[in-house]
Amino acid sequence: MSATAADDQLTIFERSRAGRRAFVAPASDVPERPLDELLPARLRRAAPARLPEVSEPEIVRHYNRLSRRNFDLDTGFYPLGSCTMKHNPRLHERVAALDGNARLHPLQDPRRAQGALELMWRLQEALGEIAGLPHVSLQPSAGSHGELAGVLLTRAYHEDRGERRTKVLAPDTAHGTNPATVTMGGYEVVHVGTDADGNVDLEDLRAKATEDVACLMLTNPSTLGLFERGIQQIAEIVHGVGATLYYDGANLNAIMGICRPGDMGFDIVHFNLHKTFAQPHGGGGPGAGPVAVADHIEPFLPRPQVVRREGAPDDTIGTGSDGRLGHFDLDYDRPRSIGRLRGFQGNYGVFVRAYAYIRSLGAAGLRDVSETAVLNANYLLARLRAIGVAERLPVAYDRVCMHEFVLSGAPMKRDLEIRTLDLAKRLLDHGVHPPTVYFPLVVDEALMIEPTETETRETLDRFADTIAEILREAAQDPEIARTAPHTTPVRRLDEAGAARHPVIRQAL
Ligand SMILES: *Cc1c(COP(=O)(O)O)cnc(C)c1O
């Protein structure tokens, strides 16, 4: 290994040298006081924290180098199905960074946080309108957390009517968080099959929708990127046995301003603000998974709720930005609430960005987002077919797709002896983030592609050409894809092993 390559491998702790500093404060002119007066000994560390001691240029280089080893949306195309990796407008970062937003303390008295509460209230109103369900809680921190809220709301709703139900239905195409949430919520998961067209199998649903079912969790469009044609019958079947219909909103990017989950018959909806409403995401957050609910679920929403009250309390300015007299507040008086789901009010910076997104696009702009997302996906699918890729990578269900589509790599594996995983890894050598692979589980060697609305036709064409080129290369020499990637800082990792047995090197 060359000296530079070895240096490249050092952790920030290995760079540490005793006494080295990035910043030296001027001598203090505040008189010293004994430490015991300021902080009792029992609350203090026995030894100093083990922090790396490095110069500022070393810190900058270290983290800059690490950032360049990563793949991100600002570097290249990122068609990761289900995750909606759309561009993050820089305008949002500017408004989120305004002092009044970024430096507001989460424990601030509501009377002195009227602007922030108003923003949250207006975001609730906008999300309610988009979902077609009027009551919104911003508390859940992710889509999966919204799912948990939905299952707890369902339980509270049934228990309030004196009913104890034990099962929750989910299609066999469901995202893994759905059955995981159901299990966490204390219910048994029952899977419903998919029919030959990729819809929920209505016969199977009828057979499984019994009086002990609490809820059906559904994504529409489904994880196959297909609009659920029987949605009205599904709603009738589910409501016919007194269960709730839950909407997993991860695929909302396909339908904004075109149709609304509330109008389809859903009772509870979660949003993934970090997917549909443009937030920097990946690497674990922060995100937000607000829920919108129908009237009969409203009494159970988490506590506190952000509300608008008539009239002004003594010491606030007293009018909202529309000039109406009123003020914003946190309502804790919710006796049937499922309670608090997290500390404070939620990931506020995410709310600011989502609100900026909604207001800068407006209603017509949001519809345009969804129409363009669907058009881009259908264009890319047609393009892949036109250049002859479909033979080796056929679409799993041959229908007009929504904002994403799922291909099967089974013929490619049979004819070219490379797997979907190999194709995905080889894409990295071409500067493209791989699509989602091996999900949904009902498609053999699945490749789930979501281009999003912000990509140009040229980018989509280049992606299609790249896929075709990798298939041509594999016909000549499959070993190249099987051993890919060849140009990235690391090659094939044991991803499950890395998550279960992390080895974190520390030199101290
Ligand atoms: C992303 C996703 C989820 C979970 O959302 P998180 O915000 O990642 O917790 C649930 N369902 C589907 C279909 C998804 O794509």
Short mmCIF file of C-alpha atoms and ligand atoms in Angstrom, two decimals:
data_model
loop_
_atom_site.label_atom_id
_atom_site.label_comp_id
_atom_site.label_asym_id
_atom_site.label_seq_id
_atom_site.Cartn_x
_atom_site.Cartn_y
_atom_site.Cartn_z
CA MET A 1 0.00 0.00 0.00
CA SER A 2 1.38 3.43 -0.92
CA ALA A 3 1.88 6.08 1.74
CA THR A 4 -1.12 8.07 0.47
CA ALA A 5 -3.36 5.00 0.37
CA ALA A 6 -2.31 4.11 3.93
CA ASP A 7 -3.03 7.68 5.05
CA ASP A 8 -6.41 7.42 3.39
CA GLN A 9 -7.32 4.50 5.67
CA LEU A 10 -6.63 6.28 8.96
CA THR A 11 -9.48 6.92 11.34
CA ILE A 12 -9.81 10.35 12.94
CA PHE A 13 -8.57 8.74 16.19
CA GLU A 14 -5.42 7.45 14.51
CA ARG A 15 -4.69 10.99 13.30
CA SER A 16 -4.84 12.28 16.86
CA ARG A 17 -1.68 13.73 18.53
CA ALA A 18 -1.77 14.88 22.15
CA GLY A 19 -2.14 18.65 22.44
CA ARG A 20 -2.97 19.31 18.79
CA ARG A 21 -5.85 21.77 18.40
CA ALA A 22 -8.14 23.10 15.68
CA PHE A 23 -9.15 26.24 17.53
CA VAL A 24 -7.57 28.11 20.41
CA ALA A 25 -9.80 30.46 22.35
CA PRO A 26 -8.39 33.78 23.63
CA ALA A 27 -7.60 33.89 27.34
CA SER A 28 -10.76 34.31 29.38
CA ASP A 29 -11.24 37.44 31.49
CA VAL A 30 -14.08 35.87 33.49
CA PRO A 31 -12.98 35.18 37.09
CA GLU A 32 -12.50 31.48 37.78
CA ARG A 33 -14.86 29.67 40.13
CA PRO A 34 -14.35 26.28 41.73
CA LEU A 35 -15.82 23.51 39.58
CA ASP A 36 -17.77 22.10 42.55
CA GLU A 37 -19.82 25.29 42.66
CA LEU A 38 -20.83 24.85 39.03
CA LEU A 39 -21.31 21.09 38.67
CA PRO A 40 -21.37 18.56 41.53
CA ALA A 41 -18.61 15.95 41.34
CA ARG A 42 -21.08 13.07 40.96
CA LEU A 43 -22.23 14.52 37.61
CA ARG A 44 -18.69 14.92 36.26
CA ARG A 45 -16.55 12.50 34.25
CA ALA A 46 -13.81 10.68 36.13
CA ALA A 47 -11.45 11.08 33.15
CA PRO A 48 -11.55 13.44 30.17
CA ALA A 49 -13.59 12.27 27.16
CA ARG A 50 -11.47 10.39 24.60
CA LEU A 51 -11.70 12.87 21.76
CA PRO A 52 -9.31 13.00 18.81
CA GLU A 53 -6.85 15.89 18.97
CA VAL A 54 -6.32 17.14 15.42
CA SER A 55 -5.69 20.34 13.46
CA GLU A 56 -8.45 22.05 11.50
CA PRO A 57 -6.99 21.21 8.05
CA GLU A 58 -6.84 17.55 9.10
CA ILE A 59 -10.50 17.60 10.13
CA VAL A 60 -11.54 19.25 6.86
CA ARG A 61 -9.50 16.82 4.74
CA HIS A 62 -10.61 13.79 6.70
CA TYR A 63 -14.33 14.43 6.33
CA ASN A 64 -14.07 15.77 2.80
CA ARG A 65 -12.25 12.58 1.79
CA LEU A 66 -14.90 10.42 3.47
CA SER A 67 -17.73 12.34 1.78
CA ARG A 68 -16.20 11.70 -1.63
CA ARG A 69 -16.14 7.96 -1.02
CA ASN A 70 -19.89 7.94 -0.78
CA PHE A 71 -22.45 7.91 -3.55
CA ASP A 72 -25.07 10.63 -3.29
CA LEU A 73 -27.85 12.29 -5.22
CA ASP A 74 -25.69 15.34 -5.92
CA THR A 75 -23.11 13.10 -7.63
CA GLY A 76 -25.25 10.96 -9.90
CA PHE A 77 -28.53 9.32 -10.90
CA TYR A 78 -30.19 7.52 -7.96
CA PRO A 79 -33.20 5.49 -9.21
CA LEU A 80 -33.66 3.61 -5.92
CA GLY A 81 -37.22 2.25 -6.17
CA SER A 82 -39.65 2.97 -3.33
CA CYS A 83 -37.27 5.55 -1.81
CA THR A 84 -38.14 8.54 -4.07
CA MET A 85 -34.66 10.03 -4.24
CA LYS A 86 -35.71 13.33 -5.77
CA HIS A 87 -33.60 16.47 -5.98
CA ASN A 88 -33.56 18.61 -2.82
CA PRO A 89 -34.12 22.26 -3.78
CA ARG A 90 -31.48 24.53 -2.22
CA LEU A 91 -34.18 27.07 -1.39
CA HIS A 92 -35.39 24.67 1.32
CA GLU A 93 -31.99 24.60 2.94
CA ARG A 94 -31.95 28.39 3.08
CA VAL A 95 -35.30 28.68 4.82
CA ALA A 96 -34.57 25.78 7.19
CA ALA A 97 -31.31 27.51 8.17
CA LEU A 98 -32.96 30.85 9.05
CA ASP A 99 -32.25 31.64 12.70
CA GLY A 100 -35.93 31.62 13.66
CA ASN A 101 -36.19 28.07 12.37
CA ALA A 102 -32.80 26.55 13.12
CA ARG A 103 -32.21 28.12 16.54
CA LEU A 104 -35.68 27.88 18.07
CA HIS A 105 -35.55 25.88 21.30
CA PRO A 106 -37.94 22.91 21.34
CA LEU A 107 -39.05 23.81 24.88
CA GLN A 108 -39.91 27.40 23.92
CA ASP A 109 -43.23 28.60 25.34
CA PRO A 110 -45.87 28.24 22.58
CA ARG A 111 -46.75 31.93 23.01
CA ARG A 112 -43.23 32.77 21.83
CA ALA A 113 -43.11 30.20 19.04
CA GLN A 114 -46.19 31.36 17.12
CA GLY A 115 -44.42 31.37 13.75
CA ALA A 116 -43.20 27.79 14.10
CA LEU A 117 -46.59 26.58 15.33
CA GLU A 118 -48.30 28.39 12.47
CA LEU A 119 -45.98 26.71 9.97
CA MET A 120 -46.76 23.30 11.51
CA TRP A 121 -50.49 24.01 11.52
CA ARG A 122 -50.44 25.11 7.88
CA LEU A 123 -48.42 22.02 6.95
CA GLN A 124 -51.06 19.88 8.70
CA GLU A 125 -53.79 21.63 6.70
CA ALA A 126 -51.93 21.11 3.40
CA LEU A 127 -51.22 17.43 4.10
CA GLY A 128 -54.84 16.89 5.08
CA GLU A 129 -55.94 18.36 1.76
CA ILE A 130 -53.46 16.22 -0.22
CA ALA A 131 -54.58 13.04 1.59
CA GLY A 132 -58.29 13.87 1.56
CA LEU A 133 -58.39 13.26 5.32
CA PRO A 134 -58.76 16.33 7.53
CA HIS A 135 -56.93 15.55 10.81
CA VAL A 136 -53.13 15.41 10.84
CA SER A 137 -50.45 14.69 13.44
CA LEU A 138 -46.87 15.59 12.53
CA GLN A 139 -45.32 13.63 15.40
CA PRO A 140 -44.13 10.34 13.83
CA SER A 141 -40.48 10.50 12.78
CA ALA A 142 -40.53 8.16 9.77
CA GLY A 143 -42.88 6.20 7.56
CA SER A 144 -42.46 3.14 9.74
CA HIS A 145 -43.16 5.26 12.84
CA GLY A 146 -46.34 6.51 11.08
CA GLU A 147 -47.27 2.86 10.55
CA LEU A 148 -46.84 2.23 14.27
CA ALA A 149 -49.04 5.26 14.96
CA GLY A 150 -51.60 3.83 12.52
CA VAL A 151 -51.66 0.42 14.20
CA LEU A 152 -51.96 2.02 17.66
CA LEU A 153 -54.76 4.28 16.37
CA THR A 154 -56.53 1.24 14.94
CA ARG A 155 -56.24 -0.58 18.25
CA ALA A 156 -57.51 2.46 20.19
CA TYR A 157 -60.44 2.82 17.78
CA HIS A 158 -61.52 -0.83 18.17
CA GLU A 159 -60.97 -0.91 21.93
CA ASP A 160 -62.99 2.27 22.33
CA ARG A 161 -65.91 0.34 20.81
CA GLY A 162 -65.26 -2.58 23.14
CA GLU A 163 -63.74 -4.78 20.43
CA ARG A 164 -60.61 -6.87 20.60
CA ARG A 165 -59.32 -7.90 17.21
CA THR A 166 -56.18 -9.93 16.62
CA LYS A 167 -55.12 -9.82 12.96
CA VAL A 168 -53.86 -7.27 10.44
CA LEU A 169 -53.85 -8.04 6.71
CA ALA A 170 -51.02 -7.00 4.37
CA PRO A 171 -50.40 -7.98 0.73
CA ASP A 172 -47.49 -10.30 -0.06
CA THR A 173 -45.93 -7.34 -1.93
CA ALA A 174 -45.84 -5.21 1.26
CA HIS A 175 -42.74 -3.35 2.36
CA GLY A 176 -40.95 -5.15 5.21
CA THR A 177 -41.82 -2.41 7.69
CA ASN A 178 -45.56 -3.26 7.38
CA PRO A 179 -45.42 -6.78 8.88
CA ALA A 180 -42.74 -5.63 11.34
CA THR A 181 -44.99 -2.82 12.57
CA VAL A 182 -47.98 -5.13 12.86
CA THR A 183 -45.97 -7.53 15.00
CA MET A 184 -44.67 -4.68 17.18
CA GLY A 185 -48.24 -3.49 17.60
CA GLY A 186 -49.19 -6.91 19.03
CA TYR A 187 -51.19 -8.17 16.04
CA GLU A 188 -50.77 -11.27 13.90
CA VAL A 189 -49.84 -10.59 10.24
CA VAL A 190 -51.93 -12.35 7.60
CA HIS A 191 -50.65 -12.06 4.03
CA VAL A 192 -53.01 -11.55 1.10
CA GLY A 193 -51.96 -12.83 -2.33
CA THR A 194 -51.39 -10.96 -5.61
CA ASP A 195 -53.38 -11.87 -8.73
CA ALA A 196 -52.07 -12.45 -12.27
CA ASP A 197 -52.31 -8.71 -13.12
CA GLY A 198 -50.37 -7.61 -10.04
CA ASN A 199 -53.44 -6.45 -8.07
CA VAL A 200 -54.52 -7.58 -4.62
CA ASP A 201 -56.23 -10.96 -5.09
CA LEU A 202 -59.82 -10.04 -4.19
CA GLU A 203 -60.93 -13.66 -3.65
CA ASP A 204 -58.09 -14.22 -1.21
CA LEU A 205 -58.91 -10.91 0.52
CA ARG A 206 -62.60 -11.89 0.88
CA ALA A 207 -61.62 -15.22 2.39
CA LYS A 208 -59.24 -13.63 4.92
CA ALA A 209 -61.28 -10.55 5.84
CA THR A 210 -62.96 -11.96 8.93
CA GLU A 211 -64.44 -10.27 12.00
CA ASP A 212 -61.17 -10.63 13.93
CA VAL A 213 -59.28 -8.49 11.40
CA ALA A 214 -58.40 -5.03 12.74
CA CYS A 215 -56.93 -3.45 9.60
CA LEU A 216 -55.64 -3.87 6.05
CA MET A 217 -52.36 -2.06 5.30
CA LEU A 218 -51.98 -1.17 1.65
CA THR A 219 -49.70 0.83 -0.60
CA ASN A 220 -51.36 2.39 -3.67
CA PRO A 221 -49.75 2.43 -6.18
CA SER A 222 -48.39 -0.87 -4.91
CA THR A 223 -44.72 -1.72 -4.51
CA LEU A 224 -44.99 -3.17 -8.05
CA GLY A 225 -45.57 0.42 -9.24
CA LEU A 226 -49.15 -0.47 -10.24
CA PHE A 227 -52.37 1.34 -9.38
CA GLU A 228 -54.64 -0.95 -7.38
CA ARG A 229 -57.62 -1.24 -9.73
CA GLY A 230 -59.96 -2.85 -7.22
CA ILE A 231 -59.41 -0.22 -4.53
CA GLN A 232 -63.12 0.59 -4.09
CA GLN A 233 -64.03 -3.11 -3.74
CA ILE A 234 -61.11 -3.54 -1.33
CA ALA A 235 -62.45 -0.67 0.80
CA GLU A 236 -65.93 -2.22 0.80
CA ILE A 237 -64.63 -5.64 1.85
CA VAL A 238 -62.45 -4.21 4.65
CA HIS A 239 -65.09 -1.83 5.99
CA GLY A 240 -67.68 -4.59 5.63
CA VAL A 241 -66.03 -6.45 8.51
CA GLY A 242 -65.52 -3.27 10.55
CA ALA A 243 -61.75 -3.08 9.99
CA THR A 244 -59.76 0.07 9.17
CA LEU A 245 -58.01 0.66 5.85
CA TYR A 246 -54.46 1.96 6.27
CA TYR A 247 -52.57 3.73 3.49
CA ASP A 248 -48.79 3.32 3.36
CA GLY A 249 -47.99 6.67 1.72
CA ALA A 250 -44.50 5.84 0.48
CA ASN A 251 -45.76 5.92 -3.11
CA LEU A 252 -47.73 9.15 -2.82
CA ASN A 253 -45.40 10.74 -5.37
CA ALA A 254 -47.44 9.09 -8.14
CA ILE A 255 -50.84 10.55 -7.28
CA MET A 256 -50.55 14.01 -5.69
CA GLY A 257 -53.32 16.29 -6.91
CA ILE A 258 -54.72 13.50 -9.10
CA CYS A 259 -56.53 11.35 -6.54
CA ARG A 260 -56.67 11.17 -2.76
CA PRO A 261 -56.40 8.21 -0.39
CA GLY A 262 -59.31 9.59 1.67
CA ASP A 263 -61.54 9.51 -1.42
CA MET A 264 -60.45 5.91 -2.11
CA GLY A 265 -61.80 4.90 1.31
CA PHE A 266 -58.65 4.91 3.43
CA ASP A 267 -59.10 5.83 7.11
CA ILE A 268 -55.47 6.43 8.07
CA VAL A 269 -52.60 7.60 5.87
CA HIS A 270 -48.92 8.09 6.56
CA PHE A 271 -46.71 10.42 4.55
CA ASN A 272 -42.98 10.01 4.09
CA LEU A 273 -42.02 13.70 3.99
CA HIS A 274 -38.44 12.61 3.23
CA LYS A 275 -39.63 10.83 0.08
CA THR A 276 -42.54 12.73 -1.47
CA PHE A 277 -41.69 16.18 -0.09
CA ALA A 278 -37.99 16.46 -0.97
CA GLN A 279 -35.71 16.10 2.05
CA PRO A 280 -32.10 15.06 2.10
CA HIS A 281 -32.44 11.40 3.16
CA GLY A 282 -30.52 8.20 3.25
CA GLY A 283 -28.10 7.23 5.99
CA GLY A 284 -30.94 7.08 8.46
CA GLY A 285 -32.62 10.45 8.57
CA PRO A 286 -33.86 12.73 9.88
CA GLY A 287 -37.26 12.13 8.34
CA ALA A 288 -40.89 12.58 9.19
CA GLY A 289 -43.93 10.33 8.84
CA PRO A 290 -47.02 12.41 9.66
CA VAL A 291 -50.39 10.68 9.72
CA ALA A 292 -53.73 11.97 8.41
CA VAL A 293 -56.97 10.39 9.64
CA ALA A 294 -60.73 10.41 9.15
CA ASP A 295 -63.17 11.89 11.69
CA HIS A 296 -63.79 8.59 13.51
CA ILE A 297 -60.05 8.15 14.22
CA GLU A 298 -59.37 11.79 15.23
CA PRO A 299 -60.05 11.46 19.00
CA PHE A 300 -57.13 9.01 19.28
CA LEU A 301 -54.42 11.11 17.56
CA PRO A 302 -51.16 11.61 19.47
CA ARG A 303 -50.90 14.28 22.14
CA PRO A 304 -50.24 17.21 21.94
CA GLN A 305 -51.85 18.42 18.72
CA VAL A 306 -50.88 21.70 17.07
CA VAL A 307 -54.12 23.71 16.98
CA ARG A 308 -55.38 27.14 16.02
CA ARG A 309 -57.53 28.87 18.60
CA GLU A 310 -59.78 31.88 18.16
CA GLY A 311 -58.79 35.13 19.84
CA ALA A 312 -55.43 36.27 21.11
CA PRO A 313 -53.91 35.34 24.46
CA ASP A 314 -52.75 38.48 26.28
CA ASP A 315 -49.16 38.62 25.21
CA THR A 316 -48.99 37.35 21.64
CA ILE A 317 -49.21 39.37 18.48
CA GLY A 318 -52.62 37.91 17.90
CA THR A 319 -53.08 37.40 14.18
CA GLY A 320 -52.00 34.68 11.80
CA SER A 321 -50.32 35.64 8.54
CA ASP A 322 -53.78 35.82 6.93
CA GLY A 323 -54.65 38.66 9.33
CA ARG A 324 -57.29 36.63 11.20
CA LEU A 325 -57.34 37.05 14.91
CA GLY A 326 -56.25 33.86 16.56
CA HIS A 327 -53.24 32.07 17.93
CA PHE A 328 -51.56 28.71 17.70
CA ASP A 329 -51.14 26.35 20.58
CA LEU A 330 -50.32 22.81 21.70
CA ASP A 331 -53.47 20.98 22.77
CA TYR A 332 -52.84 18.43 25.53
CA ASP A 333 -56.49 18.03 26.40
CA ARG A 334 -57.06 14.83 24.45
CA PRO A 335 -58.40 12.19 26.87
CA ARG A 336 -58.68 9.35 24.32
CA SER A 337 -55.28 9.99 22.68
CA ILE A 338 -52.79 7.16 22.13
CA GLY A 339 -50.32 9.55 23.85
CA ARG A 340 -46.98 10.93 22.86
CA LEU A 341 -44.93 9.16 20.18
CA ARG A 342 -41.64 11.02 20.69
CA GLY A 343 -39.98 13.93 22.46
CA PHE A 344 -40.96 17.48 21.44
CA GLN A 345 -43.08 18.03 18.32
CA GLY A 346 -41.21 16.11 15.59
CA ASN A 347 -38.35 16.86 13.21
CA TYR A 348 -39.10 20.53 12.73
CA GLY A 349 -36.43 21.18 10.06
CA VAL A 350 -38.10 18.53 7.92
CA PHE A 351 -41.45 20.32 8.36
CA VAL A 352 -39.93 23.60 7.18
CA ARG A 353 -38.54 21.98 4.01
CA ALA A 354 -41.80 20.13 3.28
CA TYR A 355 -43.81 23.32 3.76
CA ALA A 356 -41.41 25.24 1.50
CA TYR A 357 -41.84 22.51 -1.12
CA ILE A 358 -45.64 22.60 -0.98
CA ARG A 359 -45.86 26.41 -1.01
CA SER A 360 -43.29 26.93 -3.76
CA LEU A 361 -45.01 24.41 -6.06
CA GLY A 362 -48.63 25.13 -5.18
CA ALA A 363 -51.50 22.75 -5.95
CA ALA A 364 -50.91 22.74 -9.71
CA GLY A 365 -47.17 22.24 -9.19
CA LEU A 366 -47.70 19.20 -6.97
CA ARG A 367 -49.92 17.63 -9.61
CA ASP A 368 -47.23 18.39 -12.17
CA VAL A 369 -44.67 16.60 -9.95
CA SER A 370 -46.76 13.42 -9.93
CA GLU A 371 -47.59 13.55 -13.64
CA THR A 372 -43.93 14.03 -14.53
CA ALA A 373 -42.82 11.25 -12.14
CA VAL A 374 -45.26 8.85 -13.85
CA LEU A 375 -44.27 10.06 -17.32
CA ASN A 376 -40.56 9.63 -16.56
CA ALA A 377 -41.07 6.07 -15.33
CA ASN A 378 -43.16 5.11 -18.37
CA TYR A 379 -40.69 6.80 -20.71
CA LEU A 380 -37.78 4.88 -19.19
CA LEU A 381 -39.67 1.60 -19.37
CA ALA A 382 -40.52 2.23 -23.04
CA ARG A 383 -36.93 3.21 -23.77
CA LEU A 384 -35.56 0.02 -22.19
CA ARG A 385 -37.94 -1.97 -24.37
CA ALA A 386 -37.07 -0.02 -27.53
CA ILE A 387 -33.36 -0.77 -27.21
CA GLY A 388 -33.97 -4.49 -26.70
CA VAL A 389 -33.37 -4.80 -22.96
CA ALA A 390 -36.84 -6.24 -22.26
CA GLU A 391 -35.86 -9.67 -23.56
CA ARG A 392 -33.41 -10.18 -20.70
CA LEU A 393 -35.12 -7.91 -18.19
CA PRO A 394 -38.88 -8.12 -18.77
CA VAL A 395 -41.28 -5.99 -16.76
CA ALA A 396 -42.90 -8.17 -14.09
CA TYR A 397 -46.49 -7.09 -14.88
CA ASP A 398 -47.09 -5.66 -18.35
CA ARG A 399 -49.26 -2.61 -17.60
CA VAL A 400 -48.93 1.15 -17.63
CA CYS A 401 -46.81 1.81 -14.58
CA MET A 402 -47.07 4.61 -12.08
CA HIS A 403 -43.95 6.40 -10.76
CA GLU A 404 -41.79 3.24 -10.73
CA PHE A 405 -41.68 -0.23 -12.29
CA VAL A 406 -40.31 -3.64 -11.42
CA LEU A 407 -38.27 -5.76 -13.84
CA SER A 408 -37.35 -9.40 -13.44
CA GLY A 409 -33.72 -10.42 -13.94
CA ALA A 410 -34.66 -14.13 -14.20
CA PRO A 411 -34.06 -14.43 -18.01
CA MET A 412 -30.78 -12.49 -17.64
CA LYS A 413 -29.64 -14.92 -14.95
CA ARG A 414 -30.59 -17.90 -17.12
CA ASP A 415 -29.07 -16.62 -20.41
CA LEU A 416 -26.13 -14.46 -19.34
CA GLU A 417 -25.34 -16.03 -15.99
CA ILE A 418 -25.31 -12.78 -14.11
CA ARG A 419 -27.72 -12.00 -11.31
CA THR A 420 -29.64 -8.81 -10.56
CA LEU A 421 -27.11 -8.16 -7.80
CA ASP A 422 -24.24 -8.29 -10.35
CA LEU A 423 -26.01 -5.84 -12.65
CA ALA A 424 -26.61 -3.52 -9.70
CA LYS A 425 -22.95 -3.64 -8.65
CA ARG A 426 -21.72 -3.05 -12.20
CA LEU A 427 -23.91 0.09 -12.45
CA LEU A 428 -21.74 1.63 -9.72
CA ASP A 429 -18.76 1.51 -12.10
CA HIS A 430 -20.82 3.64 -14.48
CA GLY A 431 -21.54 6.31 -11.86
CA VAL A 432 -25.16 5.27 -11.28
CA HIS A 433 -26.67 4.26 -7.95
CA PRO A 434 -28.29 0.81 -8.33
CA PRO A 435 -32.08 0.52 -8.30
CA THR A 436 -33.70 -1.37 -5.42
CA VAL A 437 -33.04 -5.10 -5.79
CA TYR A 438 -34.83 -8.27 -4.63
CA PHE A 439 -37.94 -6.35 -3.59
CA PRO A 440 -40.88 -6.89 -3.85
CA LEU A 441 -40.41 -10.54 -2.96
CA VAL A 442 -43.07 -11.81 -5.37
CA VAL A 443 -40.84 -11.02 -8.38
CA ASP A 444 -37.90 -13.33 -9.12
CA GLU A 445 -34.58 -11.40 -9.30
CA ALA A 446 -36.48 -8.12 -8.90
CA LEU A 447 -35.08 -4.76 -10.04
CA MET A 448 -37.25 -1.83 -8.92
CA ILE A 449 -36.59 1.40 -10.79
CA GLU A 450 -37.88 4.85 -9.73
CA PRO A 451 -36.41 7.66 -11.83
CA THR A 452 -38.39 10.54 -10.12
CA GLU A 453 -39.64 13.71 -11.80
CA THR A 454 -36.46 15.75 -11.54
CA GLU A 455 -34.34 13.75 -14.00
CA THR A 456 -33.86 14.85 -17.61
CA ARG A 457 -34.60 12.77 -20.70
CA GLU A 458 -30.86 12.63 -21.41
CA THR A 459 -30.19 11.08 -17.99
CA LEU A 460 -32.91 8.48 -18.55
CA ASP A 461 -31.54 7.65 -22.02
CA ARG A 462 -28.01 7.31 -20.66
CA PHE A 463 -29.24 4.98 -17.92
CA ALA A 464 -31.05 2.76 -20.46
CA ASP A 465 -27.92 2.68 -22.66
CA THR A 466 -25.80 1.75 -19.64
CA ILE A 467 -28.05 -1.21 -18.82
CA ALA A 468 -27.86 -2.36 -22.46
CA GLU A 469 -24.07 -2.03 -22.41
CA ILE A 470 -23.74 -4.10 -19.23
CA LEU A 471 -25.89 -6.85 -20.79
CA ARG A 472 -23.71 -6.81 -23.97
CA GLU A 473 -20.58 -6.99 -21.86
CA ALA A 474 -22.00 -9.91 -19.84
CA ALA A 475 -22.72 -11.83 -23.05
CA GLN A 476 -18.97 -11.58 -23.80
CA ASP A 477 -17.61 -11.98 -20.28
CA PRO A 478 -20.00 -12.38 -17.32
CA GLU A 479 -17.07 -12.39 -14.90
CA ILE A 480 -16.73 -8.58 -15.15
CA ALA A 481 -20.21 -7.99 -13.67
CA ARG A 482 -19.87 -10.89 -11.24
CA THR A 483 -16.80 -9.27 -9.67
CA ALA A 484 -18.05 -5.66 -9.91
CA PRO A 485 -17.74 -2.98 -8.71
CA HIS A 486 -14.17 -2.36 -9.87
CA THR A 487 -13.83 1.39 -9.33
CA THR A 488 -15.36 2.06 -5.89
CA PRO A 489 -13.41 2.49 -2.61
CA VAL A 490 -14.78 -0.84 -1.35
CA ARG A 491 -16.05 -3.83 -3.34
CA ARG A 492 -18.62 -6.38 -2.24
CA LEU A 493 -19.41 -6.10 1.42
CA ASP A 494 -21.12 -8.50 3.75
CA GLU A 495 -23.98 -6.06 4.34
CA ALA A 496 -25.95 -8.19 6.79
CA GLY A 497 -22.76 -9.06 8.68
CA ALA A 498 -21.75 -5.40 8.82
CA ALA A 499 -25.10 -4.50 10.36
CA ARG A 500 -25.12 -7.36 12.88
CA HIS A 501 -21.46 -7.44 13.91
CA PRO A 502 -20.06 -3.95 13.32
CA VAL A 503 -16.29 -3.68 13.75
CA ILE A 504 -15.48 -0.10 14.67
CA ARG A 505 -11.75 0.42 14.64
CA GLN A 506 -10.44 2.69 17.35
CA ALA A 507 -6.76 3.20 17.96
CA LEU A 508 -6.84 4.68 21.45
C1 LIG B 1 -39.83 3.62 2.69
C2 LIG B 1 -41.04 2.79 2.83
C3 LIG B 1 -41.62 2.54 4.09
C4 LIG B 1 -40.97 2.94 5.40
O1 LIG B 1 -40.72 4.30 5.50
P1 LIG B 1 -39.49 4.87 6.37
O2 LIG B 1 -39.72 6.34 6.30
O3 LIG B 1 -38.25 4.41 5.71
O4 LIG B 1 -39.63 4.32 7.75
C5 LIG B 1 -42.81 1.84 4.13
N1 LIG B 1 -43.38 1.37 3.01
C6 LIG B 1 -42.85 1.57 1.78
C7 LIG B 1 -43.55 1.03 0.56
C8 LIG B 1 -41.64 2.27 1.65
O5 LIG B 1 -41.09 2.46 0.46
#
